[in-house]
Each structure stands twice: as C-alpha cells, then as structure tokens.
mmCIF file of C-alpha atoms in Angstrom:
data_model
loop_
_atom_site.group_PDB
_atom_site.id
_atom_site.type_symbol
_atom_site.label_atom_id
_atom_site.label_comp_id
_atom_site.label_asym_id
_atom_site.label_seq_id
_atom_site.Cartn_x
_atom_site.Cartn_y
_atom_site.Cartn_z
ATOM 1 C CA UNK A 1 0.000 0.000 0.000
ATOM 2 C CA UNK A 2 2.857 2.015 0.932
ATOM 3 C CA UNK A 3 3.425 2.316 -3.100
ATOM 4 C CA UNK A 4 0.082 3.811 -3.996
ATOM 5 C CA UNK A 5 1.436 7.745 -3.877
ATOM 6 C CA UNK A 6 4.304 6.608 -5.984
ATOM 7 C CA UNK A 7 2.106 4.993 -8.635
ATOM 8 C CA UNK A 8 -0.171 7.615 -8.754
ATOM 9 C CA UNK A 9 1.917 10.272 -8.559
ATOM 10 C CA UNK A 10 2.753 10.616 -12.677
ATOM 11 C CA UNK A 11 -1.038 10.295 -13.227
ATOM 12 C CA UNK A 12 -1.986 12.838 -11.285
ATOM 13 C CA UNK A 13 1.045 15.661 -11.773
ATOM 14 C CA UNK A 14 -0.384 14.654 -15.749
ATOM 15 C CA UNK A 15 -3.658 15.802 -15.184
ATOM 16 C CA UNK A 16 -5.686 12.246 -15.358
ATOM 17 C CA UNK A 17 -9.075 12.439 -14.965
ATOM 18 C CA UNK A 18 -10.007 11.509 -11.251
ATOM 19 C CA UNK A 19 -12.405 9.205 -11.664
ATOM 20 C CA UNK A 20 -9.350 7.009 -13.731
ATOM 21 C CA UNK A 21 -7.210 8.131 -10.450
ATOM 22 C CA UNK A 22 -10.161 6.777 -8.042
ATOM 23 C CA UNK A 23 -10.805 3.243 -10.757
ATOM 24 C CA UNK A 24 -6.850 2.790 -10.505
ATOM 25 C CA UNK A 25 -7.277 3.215 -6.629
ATOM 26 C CA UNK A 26 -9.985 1.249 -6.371
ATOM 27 C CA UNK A 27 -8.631 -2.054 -8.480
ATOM 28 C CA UNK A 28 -5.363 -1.680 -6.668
ATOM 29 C CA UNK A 29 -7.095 -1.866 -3.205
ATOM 30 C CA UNK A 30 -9.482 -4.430 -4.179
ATOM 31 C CA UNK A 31 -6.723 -6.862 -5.551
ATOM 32 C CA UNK A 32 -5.167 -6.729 -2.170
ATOM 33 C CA UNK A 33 -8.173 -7.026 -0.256
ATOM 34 C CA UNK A 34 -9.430 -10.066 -1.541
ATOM 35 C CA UNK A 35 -5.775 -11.541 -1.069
ATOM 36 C CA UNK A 36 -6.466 -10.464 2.486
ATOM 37 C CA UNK A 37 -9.535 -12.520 2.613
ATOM 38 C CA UNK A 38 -8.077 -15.654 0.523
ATOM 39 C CA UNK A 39 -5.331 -15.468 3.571
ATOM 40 C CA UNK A 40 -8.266 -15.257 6.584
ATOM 41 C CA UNK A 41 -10.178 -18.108 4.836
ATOM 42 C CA UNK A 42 -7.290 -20.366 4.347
ATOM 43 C CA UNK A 43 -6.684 -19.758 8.258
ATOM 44 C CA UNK A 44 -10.364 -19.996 9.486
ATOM 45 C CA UNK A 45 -10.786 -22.807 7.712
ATOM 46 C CA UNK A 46 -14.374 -23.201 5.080
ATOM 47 C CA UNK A 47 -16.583 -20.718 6.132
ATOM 48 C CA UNK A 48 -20.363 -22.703 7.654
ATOM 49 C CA UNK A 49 -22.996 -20.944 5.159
ATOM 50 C CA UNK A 50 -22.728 -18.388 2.825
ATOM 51 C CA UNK A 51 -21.124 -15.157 3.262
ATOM 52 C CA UNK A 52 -20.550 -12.076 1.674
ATOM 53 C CA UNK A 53 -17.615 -9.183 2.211
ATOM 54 C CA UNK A 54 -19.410 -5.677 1.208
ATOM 55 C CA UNK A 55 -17.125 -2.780 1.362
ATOM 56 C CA UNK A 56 -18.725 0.902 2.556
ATOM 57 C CA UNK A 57 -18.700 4.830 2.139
ATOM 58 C CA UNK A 58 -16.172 5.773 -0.743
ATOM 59 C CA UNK A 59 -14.649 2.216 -1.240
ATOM 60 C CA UNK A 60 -18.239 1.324 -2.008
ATOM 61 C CA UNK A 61 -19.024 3.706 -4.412
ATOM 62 C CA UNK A 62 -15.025 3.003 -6.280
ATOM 63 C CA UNK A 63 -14.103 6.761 -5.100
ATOM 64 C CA UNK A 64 -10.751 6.572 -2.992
ATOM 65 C CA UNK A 65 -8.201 9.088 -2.716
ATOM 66 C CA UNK A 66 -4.798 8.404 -1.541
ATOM 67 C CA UNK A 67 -5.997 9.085 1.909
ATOM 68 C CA UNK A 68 -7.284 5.313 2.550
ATOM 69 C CA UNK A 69 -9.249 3.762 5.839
ATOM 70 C CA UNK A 70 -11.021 0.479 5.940
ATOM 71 C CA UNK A 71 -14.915 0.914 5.915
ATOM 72 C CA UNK A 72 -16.664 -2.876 5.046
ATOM 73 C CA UNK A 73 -18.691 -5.428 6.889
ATOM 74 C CA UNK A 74 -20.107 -9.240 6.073
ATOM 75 C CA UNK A 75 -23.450 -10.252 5.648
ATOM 76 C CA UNK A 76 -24.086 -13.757 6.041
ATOM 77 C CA UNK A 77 -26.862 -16.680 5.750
ATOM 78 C CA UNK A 78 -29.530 -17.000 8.103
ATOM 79 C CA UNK A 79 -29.185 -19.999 10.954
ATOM 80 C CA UNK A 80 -31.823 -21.126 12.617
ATOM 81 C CA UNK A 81 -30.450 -23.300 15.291
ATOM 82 C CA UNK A 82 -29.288 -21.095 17.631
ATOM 83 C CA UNK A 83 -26.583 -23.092 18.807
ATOM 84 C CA UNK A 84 -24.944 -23.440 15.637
ATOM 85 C CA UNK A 85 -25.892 -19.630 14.902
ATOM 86 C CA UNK A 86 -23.355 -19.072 17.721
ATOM 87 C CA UNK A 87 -20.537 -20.831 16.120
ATOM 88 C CA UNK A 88 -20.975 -19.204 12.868
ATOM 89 C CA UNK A 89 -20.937 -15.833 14.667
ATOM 90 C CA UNK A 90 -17.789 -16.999 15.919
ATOM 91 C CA UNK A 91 -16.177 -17.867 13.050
ATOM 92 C CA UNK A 92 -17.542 -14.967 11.044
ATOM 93 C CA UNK A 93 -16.051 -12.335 13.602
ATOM 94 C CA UNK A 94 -12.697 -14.443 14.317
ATOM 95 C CA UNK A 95 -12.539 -14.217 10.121
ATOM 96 C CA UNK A 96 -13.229 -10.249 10.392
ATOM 97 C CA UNK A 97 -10.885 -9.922 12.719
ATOM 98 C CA UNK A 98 -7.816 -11.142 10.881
ATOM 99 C CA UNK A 99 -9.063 -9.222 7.706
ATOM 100 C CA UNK A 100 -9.234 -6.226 8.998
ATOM 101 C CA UNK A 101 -6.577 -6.620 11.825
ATOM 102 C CA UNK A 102 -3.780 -7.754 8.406
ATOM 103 C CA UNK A 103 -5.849 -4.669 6.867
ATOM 104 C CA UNK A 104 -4.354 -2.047 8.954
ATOM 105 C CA UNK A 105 -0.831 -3.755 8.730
ATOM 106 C CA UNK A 106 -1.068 -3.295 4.855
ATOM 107 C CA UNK A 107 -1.635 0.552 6.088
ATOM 108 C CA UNK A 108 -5.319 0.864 5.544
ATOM 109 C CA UNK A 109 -5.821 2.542 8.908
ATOM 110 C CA UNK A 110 -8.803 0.943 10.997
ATOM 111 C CA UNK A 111 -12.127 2.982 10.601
ATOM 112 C CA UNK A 112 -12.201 5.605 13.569
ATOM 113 C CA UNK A 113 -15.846 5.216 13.143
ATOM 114 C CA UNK A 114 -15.312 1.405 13.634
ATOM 115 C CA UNK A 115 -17.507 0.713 10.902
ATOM 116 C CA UNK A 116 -15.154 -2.713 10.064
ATOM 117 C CA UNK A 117 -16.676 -6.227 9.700
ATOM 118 C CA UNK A 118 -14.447 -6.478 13.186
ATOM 119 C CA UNK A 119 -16.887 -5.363 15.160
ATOM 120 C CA UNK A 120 -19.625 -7.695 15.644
ATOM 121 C CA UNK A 121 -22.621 -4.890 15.027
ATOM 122 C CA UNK A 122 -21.595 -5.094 11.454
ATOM 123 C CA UNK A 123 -21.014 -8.913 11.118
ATOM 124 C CA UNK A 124 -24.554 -10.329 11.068
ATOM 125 C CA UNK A 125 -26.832 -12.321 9.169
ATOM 126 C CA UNK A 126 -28.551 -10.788 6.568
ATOM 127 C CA UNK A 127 -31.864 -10.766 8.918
ATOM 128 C CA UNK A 128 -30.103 -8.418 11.347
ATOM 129 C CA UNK A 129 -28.857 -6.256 8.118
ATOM 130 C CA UNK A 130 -32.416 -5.782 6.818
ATOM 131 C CA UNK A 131 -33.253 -5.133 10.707
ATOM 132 C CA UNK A 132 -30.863 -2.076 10.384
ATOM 133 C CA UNK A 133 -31.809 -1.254 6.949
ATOM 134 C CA UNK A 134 -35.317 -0.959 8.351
ATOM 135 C CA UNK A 135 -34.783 1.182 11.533
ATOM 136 C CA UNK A 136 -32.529 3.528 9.621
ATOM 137 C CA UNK A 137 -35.035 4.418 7.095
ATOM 138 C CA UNK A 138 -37.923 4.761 9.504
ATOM 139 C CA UNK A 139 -36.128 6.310 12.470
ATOM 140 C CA UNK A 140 -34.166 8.665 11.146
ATOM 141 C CA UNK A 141 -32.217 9.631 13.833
ATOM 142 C CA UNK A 142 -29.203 12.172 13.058
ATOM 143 C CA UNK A 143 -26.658 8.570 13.591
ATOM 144 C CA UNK A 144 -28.938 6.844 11.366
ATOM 145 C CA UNK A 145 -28.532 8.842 8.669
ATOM 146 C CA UNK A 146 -25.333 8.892 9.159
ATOM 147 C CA UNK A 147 -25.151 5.063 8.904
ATOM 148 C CA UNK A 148 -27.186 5.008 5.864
ATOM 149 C CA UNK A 149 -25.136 7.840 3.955
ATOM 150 C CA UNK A 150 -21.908 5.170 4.398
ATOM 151 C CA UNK A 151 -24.023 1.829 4.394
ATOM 152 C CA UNK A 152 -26.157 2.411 1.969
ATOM 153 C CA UNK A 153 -23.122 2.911 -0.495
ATOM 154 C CA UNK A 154 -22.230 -0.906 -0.153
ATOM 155 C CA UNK A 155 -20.617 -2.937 -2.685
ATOM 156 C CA UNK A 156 -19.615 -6.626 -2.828
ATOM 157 C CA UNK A 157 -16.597 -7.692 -2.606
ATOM 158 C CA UNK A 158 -16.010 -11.583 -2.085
ATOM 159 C CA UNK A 159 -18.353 -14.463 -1.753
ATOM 160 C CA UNK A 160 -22.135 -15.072 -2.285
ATOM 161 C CA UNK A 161 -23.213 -11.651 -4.257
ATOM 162 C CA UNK A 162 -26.690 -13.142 -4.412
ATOM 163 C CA UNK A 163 -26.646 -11.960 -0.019
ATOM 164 C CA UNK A 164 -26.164 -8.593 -2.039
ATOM 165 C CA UNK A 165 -28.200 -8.214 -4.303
ATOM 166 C CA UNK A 166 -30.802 -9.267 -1.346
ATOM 167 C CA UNK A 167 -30.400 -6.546 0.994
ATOM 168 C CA UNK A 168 -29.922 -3.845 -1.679
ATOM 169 C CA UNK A 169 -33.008 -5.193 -3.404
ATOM 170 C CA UNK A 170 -34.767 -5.159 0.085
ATOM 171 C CA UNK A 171 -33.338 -1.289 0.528
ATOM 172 C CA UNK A 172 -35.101 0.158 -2.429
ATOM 173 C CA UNK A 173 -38.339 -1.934 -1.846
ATOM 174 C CA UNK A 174 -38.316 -0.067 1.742
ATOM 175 C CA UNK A 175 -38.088 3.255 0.253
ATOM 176 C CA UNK A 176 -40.366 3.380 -2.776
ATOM 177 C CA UNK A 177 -43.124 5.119 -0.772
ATOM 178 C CA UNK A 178 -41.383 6.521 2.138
ATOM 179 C CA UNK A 179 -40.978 9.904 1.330
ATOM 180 C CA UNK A 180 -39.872 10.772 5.268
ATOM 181 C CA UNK A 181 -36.946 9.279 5.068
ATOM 182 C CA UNK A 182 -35.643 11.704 1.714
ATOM 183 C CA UNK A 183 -37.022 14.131 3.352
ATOM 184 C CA UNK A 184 -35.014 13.795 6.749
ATOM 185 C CA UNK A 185 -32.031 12.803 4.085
ATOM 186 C CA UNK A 186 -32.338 16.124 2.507
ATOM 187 C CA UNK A 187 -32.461 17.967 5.685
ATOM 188 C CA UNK A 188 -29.294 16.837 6.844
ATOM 189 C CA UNK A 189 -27.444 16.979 3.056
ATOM 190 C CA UNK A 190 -28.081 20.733 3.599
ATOM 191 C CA UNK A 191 -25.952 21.010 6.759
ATOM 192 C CA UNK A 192 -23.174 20.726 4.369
ATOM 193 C CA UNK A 193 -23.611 24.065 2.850
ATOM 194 C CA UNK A 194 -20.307 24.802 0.400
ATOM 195 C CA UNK A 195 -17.477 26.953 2.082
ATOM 196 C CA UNK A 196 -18.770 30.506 0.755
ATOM 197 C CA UNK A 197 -19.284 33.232 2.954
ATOM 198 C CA UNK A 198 -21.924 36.316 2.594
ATOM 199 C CA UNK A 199 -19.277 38.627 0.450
ATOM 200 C CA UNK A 200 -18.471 35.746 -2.029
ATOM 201 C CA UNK A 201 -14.941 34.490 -0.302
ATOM 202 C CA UNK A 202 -13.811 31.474 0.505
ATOM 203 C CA UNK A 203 -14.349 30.409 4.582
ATOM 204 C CA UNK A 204 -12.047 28.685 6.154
ATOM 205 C CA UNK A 205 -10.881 27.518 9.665
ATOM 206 C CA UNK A 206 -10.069 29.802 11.943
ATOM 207 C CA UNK A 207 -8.145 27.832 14.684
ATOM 208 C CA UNK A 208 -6.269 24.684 14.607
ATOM 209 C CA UNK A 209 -4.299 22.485 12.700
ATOM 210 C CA UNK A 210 -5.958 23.596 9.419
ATOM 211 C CA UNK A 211 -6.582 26.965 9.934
ATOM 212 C CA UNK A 212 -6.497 29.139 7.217
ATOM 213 C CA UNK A 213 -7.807 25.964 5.326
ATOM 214 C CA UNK A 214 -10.940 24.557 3.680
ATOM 215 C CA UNK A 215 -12.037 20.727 3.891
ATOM 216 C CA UNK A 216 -12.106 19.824 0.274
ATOM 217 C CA UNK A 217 -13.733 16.470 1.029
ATOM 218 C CA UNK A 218 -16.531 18.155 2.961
ATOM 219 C CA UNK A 219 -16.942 20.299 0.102
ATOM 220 C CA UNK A 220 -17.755 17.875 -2.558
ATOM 221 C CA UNK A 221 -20.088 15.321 -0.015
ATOM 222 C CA UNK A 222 -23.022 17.965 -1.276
ATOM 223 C CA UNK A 223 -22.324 16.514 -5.067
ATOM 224 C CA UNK A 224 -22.405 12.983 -3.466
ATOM 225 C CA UNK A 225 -25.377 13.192 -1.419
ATOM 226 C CA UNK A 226 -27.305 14.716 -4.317
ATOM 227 C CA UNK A 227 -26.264 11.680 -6.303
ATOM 228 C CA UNK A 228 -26.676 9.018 -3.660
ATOM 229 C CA UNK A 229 -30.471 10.463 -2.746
ATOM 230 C CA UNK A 230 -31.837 10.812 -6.356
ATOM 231 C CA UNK A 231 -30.694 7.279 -6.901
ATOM 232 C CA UNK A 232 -32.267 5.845 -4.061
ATOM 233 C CA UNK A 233 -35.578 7.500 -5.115
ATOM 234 C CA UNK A 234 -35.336 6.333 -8.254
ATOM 235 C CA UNK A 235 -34.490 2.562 -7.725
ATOM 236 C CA UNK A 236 -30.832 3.006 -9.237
ATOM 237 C CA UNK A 237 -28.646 0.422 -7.815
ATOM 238 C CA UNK A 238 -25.200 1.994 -8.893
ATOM 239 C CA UNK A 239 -22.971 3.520 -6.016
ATOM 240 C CA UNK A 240 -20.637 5.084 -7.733
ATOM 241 C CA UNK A 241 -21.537 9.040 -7.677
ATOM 242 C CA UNK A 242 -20.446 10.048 -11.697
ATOM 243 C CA UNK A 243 -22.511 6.598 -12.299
ATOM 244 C CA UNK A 244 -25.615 7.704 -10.594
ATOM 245 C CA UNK A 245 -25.378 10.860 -11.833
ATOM 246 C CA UNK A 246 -25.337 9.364 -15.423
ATOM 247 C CA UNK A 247 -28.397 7.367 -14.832
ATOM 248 C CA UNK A 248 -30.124 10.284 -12.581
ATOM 249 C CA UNK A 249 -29.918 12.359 -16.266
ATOM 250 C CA UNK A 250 -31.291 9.472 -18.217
ATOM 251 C CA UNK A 251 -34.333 9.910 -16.083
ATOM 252 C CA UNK A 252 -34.669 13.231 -16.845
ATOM 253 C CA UNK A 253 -34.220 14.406 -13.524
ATOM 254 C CA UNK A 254 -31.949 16.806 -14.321
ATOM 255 C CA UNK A 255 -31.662 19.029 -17.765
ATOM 256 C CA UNK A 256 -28.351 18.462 -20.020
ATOM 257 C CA UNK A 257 -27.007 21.467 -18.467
ATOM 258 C CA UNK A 258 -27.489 20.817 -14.979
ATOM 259 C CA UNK A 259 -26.043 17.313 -15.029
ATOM 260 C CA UNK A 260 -22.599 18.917 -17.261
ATOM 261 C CA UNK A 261 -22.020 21.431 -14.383
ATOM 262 C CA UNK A 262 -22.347 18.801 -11.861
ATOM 263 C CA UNK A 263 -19.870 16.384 -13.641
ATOM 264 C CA UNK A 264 -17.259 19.246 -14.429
ATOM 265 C CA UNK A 265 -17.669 20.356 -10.623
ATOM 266 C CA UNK A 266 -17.235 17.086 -9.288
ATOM 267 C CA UNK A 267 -13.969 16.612 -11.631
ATOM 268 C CA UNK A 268 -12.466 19.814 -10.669
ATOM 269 C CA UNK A 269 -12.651 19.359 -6.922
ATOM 270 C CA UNK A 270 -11.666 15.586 -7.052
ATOM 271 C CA UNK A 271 -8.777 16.970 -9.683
ATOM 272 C CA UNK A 272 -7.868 19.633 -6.665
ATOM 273 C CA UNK A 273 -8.186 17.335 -4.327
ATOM 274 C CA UNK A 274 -5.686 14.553 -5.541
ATOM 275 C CA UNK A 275 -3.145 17.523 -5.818
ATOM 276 C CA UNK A 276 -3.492 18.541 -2.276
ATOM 277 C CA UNK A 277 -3.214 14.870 -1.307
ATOM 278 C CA UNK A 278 0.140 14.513 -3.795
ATOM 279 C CA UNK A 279 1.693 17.538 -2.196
ATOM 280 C CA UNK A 280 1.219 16.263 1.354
ATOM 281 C CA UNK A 281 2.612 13.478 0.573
ATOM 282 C CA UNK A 282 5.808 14.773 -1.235
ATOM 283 C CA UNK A 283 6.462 17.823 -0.075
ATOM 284 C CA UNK A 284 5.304 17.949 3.316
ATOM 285 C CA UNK A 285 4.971 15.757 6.247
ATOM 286 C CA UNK A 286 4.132 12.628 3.904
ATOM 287 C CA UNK A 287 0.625 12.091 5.331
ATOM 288 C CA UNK A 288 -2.485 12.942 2.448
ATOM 289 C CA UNK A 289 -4.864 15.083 3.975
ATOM 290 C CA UNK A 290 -7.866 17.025 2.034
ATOM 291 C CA UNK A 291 -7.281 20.954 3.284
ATOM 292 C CA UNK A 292 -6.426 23.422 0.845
ATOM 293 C CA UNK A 293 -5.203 26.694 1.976
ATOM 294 C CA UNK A 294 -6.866 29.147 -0.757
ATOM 295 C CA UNK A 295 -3.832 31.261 -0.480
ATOM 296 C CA UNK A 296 -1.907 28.414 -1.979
ATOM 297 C CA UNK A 297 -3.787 27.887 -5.076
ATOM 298 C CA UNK A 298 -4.157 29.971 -8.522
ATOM 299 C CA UNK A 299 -6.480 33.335 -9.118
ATOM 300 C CA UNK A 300 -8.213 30.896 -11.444
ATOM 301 C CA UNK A 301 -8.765 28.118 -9.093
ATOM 302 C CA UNK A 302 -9.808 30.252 -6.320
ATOM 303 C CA UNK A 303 -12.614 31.724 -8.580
ATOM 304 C CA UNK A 304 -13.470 28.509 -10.419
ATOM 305 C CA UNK A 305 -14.154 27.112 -6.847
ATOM 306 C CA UNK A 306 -16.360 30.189 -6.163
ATOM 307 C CA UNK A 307 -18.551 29.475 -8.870
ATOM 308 C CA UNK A 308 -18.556 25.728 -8.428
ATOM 309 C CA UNK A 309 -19.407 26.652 -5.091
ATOM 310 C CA UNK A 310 -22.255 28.859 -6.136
ATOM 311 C CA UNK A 311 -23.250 25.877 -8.342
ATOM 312 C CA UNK A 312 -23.590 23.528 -5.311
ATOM 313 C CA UNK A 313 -26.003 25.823 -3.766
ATOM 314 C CA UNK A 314 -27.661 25.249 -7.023
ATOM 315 C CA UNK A 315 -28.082 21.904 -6.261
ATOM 316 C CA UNK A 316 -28.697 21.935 -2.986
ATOM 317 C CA UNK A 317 -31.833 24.246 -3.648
ATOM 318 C CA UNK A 318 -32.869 21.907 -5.991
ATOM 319 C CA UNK A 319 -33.323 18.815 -3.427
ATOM 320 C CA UNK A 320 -34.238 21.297 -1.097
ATOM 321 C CA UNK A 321 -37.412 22.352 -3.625
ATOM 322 C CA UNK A 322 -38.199 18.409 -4.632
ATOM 323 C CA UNK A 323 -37.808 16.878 -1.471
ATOM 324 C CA UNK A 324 -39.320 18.901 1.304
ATOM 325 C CA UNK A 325 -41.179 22.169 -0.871
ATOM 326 C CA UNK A 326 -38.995 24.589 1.245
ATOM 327 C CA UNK A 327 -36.755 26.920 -1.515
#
C-alpha cells in the first residue's frame, strides 16, 4: 500500500481524470483485499454458510483518494439453530478480525468510526442487516442517517453476491413510498452548505491544525449526497456518484445542463483534491490530507471554486425544492 502515492503520482502531476485516479485506486485496493480474505479463509478454515464481504462509504461507491481507511462489513446466511448460529458468529467475527486486523498492517488505517466487519454490530446475518436497513429508514435519527449515507453505499466484494443483491433489493423496496426518510435525508445533506461566505470568499478555519484551510472532502459530499439520494428515489442500484449521476440524467431528472455542471464540478474538486493529497505526501509531512489553503492555489482556481461553489447551492436548492417544498 505504501506504493500507492508513488504509482499515482505521474497520473496525477499529468492531469488524469479523477475518476481514472479513483478506478486505478480502487482495483489496486481491491486486488489486495481479496488476497487479504483468501489469507483469513485459508486460516479460518471453510466458512459454515454463505457469506458475503461488502465494502462501505467511498470504497463502495469506487471513489478513494490516496488518503485510505477500511470501511466494510459481512453479511451472512440465516441460521436457525441457535446453537450453531453461535458458532458461525464466531467464526464470522474471528474471520473479520484477521481481515481487517492484516488490513491495517497493509496501512489501511482501521475505521475511527469502527464501521469494520471487526466489530460484531456489522457482522450479522442478513436478517439483522435488513433489521438495520429498516430502523434507519424509519427512524431517522441524526446517527442513522449517518449510517445510511456510508451503508447504503455498499458494494460486494467476495463471496455469495446473491446476499447482495438481497439486501440492496430489500433497501429500495423499503423506500419506494417513504418519502420521510428523503425528506429527513435532505435535511441533513443541507448542513453541508459549500465553504462561501456572505461577500463571495472562501471560509475557512479559523483555529487549529488547518486553519487558514478549507475541507475539500466536505466540500464535494453535497455533489455525493445529491447523487446518492436521487438514486435511491429512483431505484438506481449503482454507487458510484459520476454513475448515478449518469443514470439520474437518463431519467430526466436533471436538464443536459445541470447534469454537465455537476460532472465538471465534481472533476475539478476531485482533480484539486488529488493535488493537495500529492503535495502532502511529497512535499510535506508525507501524510495525504484534504485541506487546501486558498492562499496556496491559482487566481483561477480560487474563482473557479467560487462558482462551483455557487453551483452547489444550485443543487442543494434543488433537493431542497423536490424533497421537502422549502426553496
């Protein structure tokens, strides 16, 4: 892992369209995931029913940077003696454990969240998943949504895909009709209003490690939350965010024009992004992090972020307008 930055680095200084960057990222982590999991299972032994290993949040919708923690979980069969449903929770979390345990020796840091198939909330049987699934939809509590914003990204990794296809099958039967839960979505997309302040600049922190920075990554979660809602209200099973977005337009949701400004915006920041990330890594303390000082960039970037900026707000009023009739 510690030769991702140096792989990337060419592709990135040559101006290589991020979502290559993120599909190179993403097939490079993959390949040494599942060699990860070929490793547990050859340890633990064959596994008792069916399994699968879903990964989460940006690995689940193909998006990673070079700033890389673990986010995934397993879903397995249903077992009805309970007895024997004890042993194959045992064996599922011992497995989990070693995965994400060698994981964080490869250097993909452990989730500070500790949304990892390690810990035994997210190692269930797919009963318990559609349990969650459920509760997050109809509760809506602020952690829920939080939960579903990362969960609801999943994408298969190893083992049975049909335990996949189940629970995201089950996830957009539970929302065709429940128009409470987008709504609640929406609400808390908007928190994440774009770093502009009232006289057009750019805010920033004021204190701490990254003041006189912005959070790029916070910045473009309103492009991905706009993607990842319409989706889900329109029965579109992709995760990835340009993918949605693609399919989102084919459905007329959005005009030509709309859906080109969102796609350019989305590049851009990614594009800004992985050169933040590079720079960290190569000219500073060697640690990618996503905060751009605005001072630091080009005349030209600072005011293409302005209007991209503007643009989000765009967006935002948008799902703001469809979703809960409040412009």
């Amino acid at each position: 892992h510690s030769r991702l930055p140096a792989i990337m680095i060419d592709p990135i200084k040559n101006g290589a369209q991020p979502d290559t960057l993120t599909r190179l990222i993403t097939t490079f982590v993959d390949v040494i995931l599942k060699k990860i999991i070929e490793l547990a299972l050859a340890k633990a032994g064959p596994p008792p029913c069916g399994f699968a290993f879903v990964v989460l949040g940006s690995e689940g919708r193909r998006e990673q940077t070079l700033k890389t923690d673990q986010d995934n979980a397993i879903i397995y069969e249903d077992v009805s003696n309970p007895a024997e449903a004890k042993q194959v929770e045992g064996y599922f979390l011992d497995l989990a454990g070693d995965i994400c345990d060698w994981l964080d020796m490869a250097g993909f840091d452990y989730c500070e969240g500790e949304n990892m198939a390690k810990n035994p909330k997210w190692c269930q049987p797919i009963s318990v998943w559609k349990g969650y699934f459920n509760d997050w939809i109809h509760a809506a509590k602020p952690e829920d949504l939080l939960n579903s914003s990362i969960f609801f990204d999943f994408r298969w990794i190893w083992g049975k895909k049909e335990l996949t296809e189940e629970l995201s099958n089950y996830l957009l039967g539970s929302l065709s009709g429940w128009s409470g839960f987008f709504r609640n979505m929406v609400e808390n997309a908007l928190y994440f209003k774009p770093p502009l302040g009232f006289f057009r600049n750019i805010v920033v922190q004021s204190k701490g490690e990254h003041k006189d920075a912005f959070d790029i990554k916070r910045a473009i979660m309103p492009i991905i939350d706009f993607a990842r809602i319409y989706a889900l209200k329109h029965s579109i099973t992709e995760t990835n965010t340009l993918a949605r977005l693609e399919r989102i337009r084919a459905k007329r949701v959005m005009t030509k024009g709309e859906y080109d400004d969102i796609v350019q915006s989305y590049h851009y920041l990614m594009h800004l992004r992985f050169i933040r990330q590079i720079t960290a890594i190569t000219e500073e303390d060697g640690k990618a992090d996503n905060y751009i000082n605005p001072q630091n960039i080009s005349r030209i970037d600072r005011s293409m972020l302005k209007e991209i900026f503007r643009k989000i707000e765009g967006i935002q009023q948008k799902m703001s307008i469809d979703f809960t009739g409040i412009v």
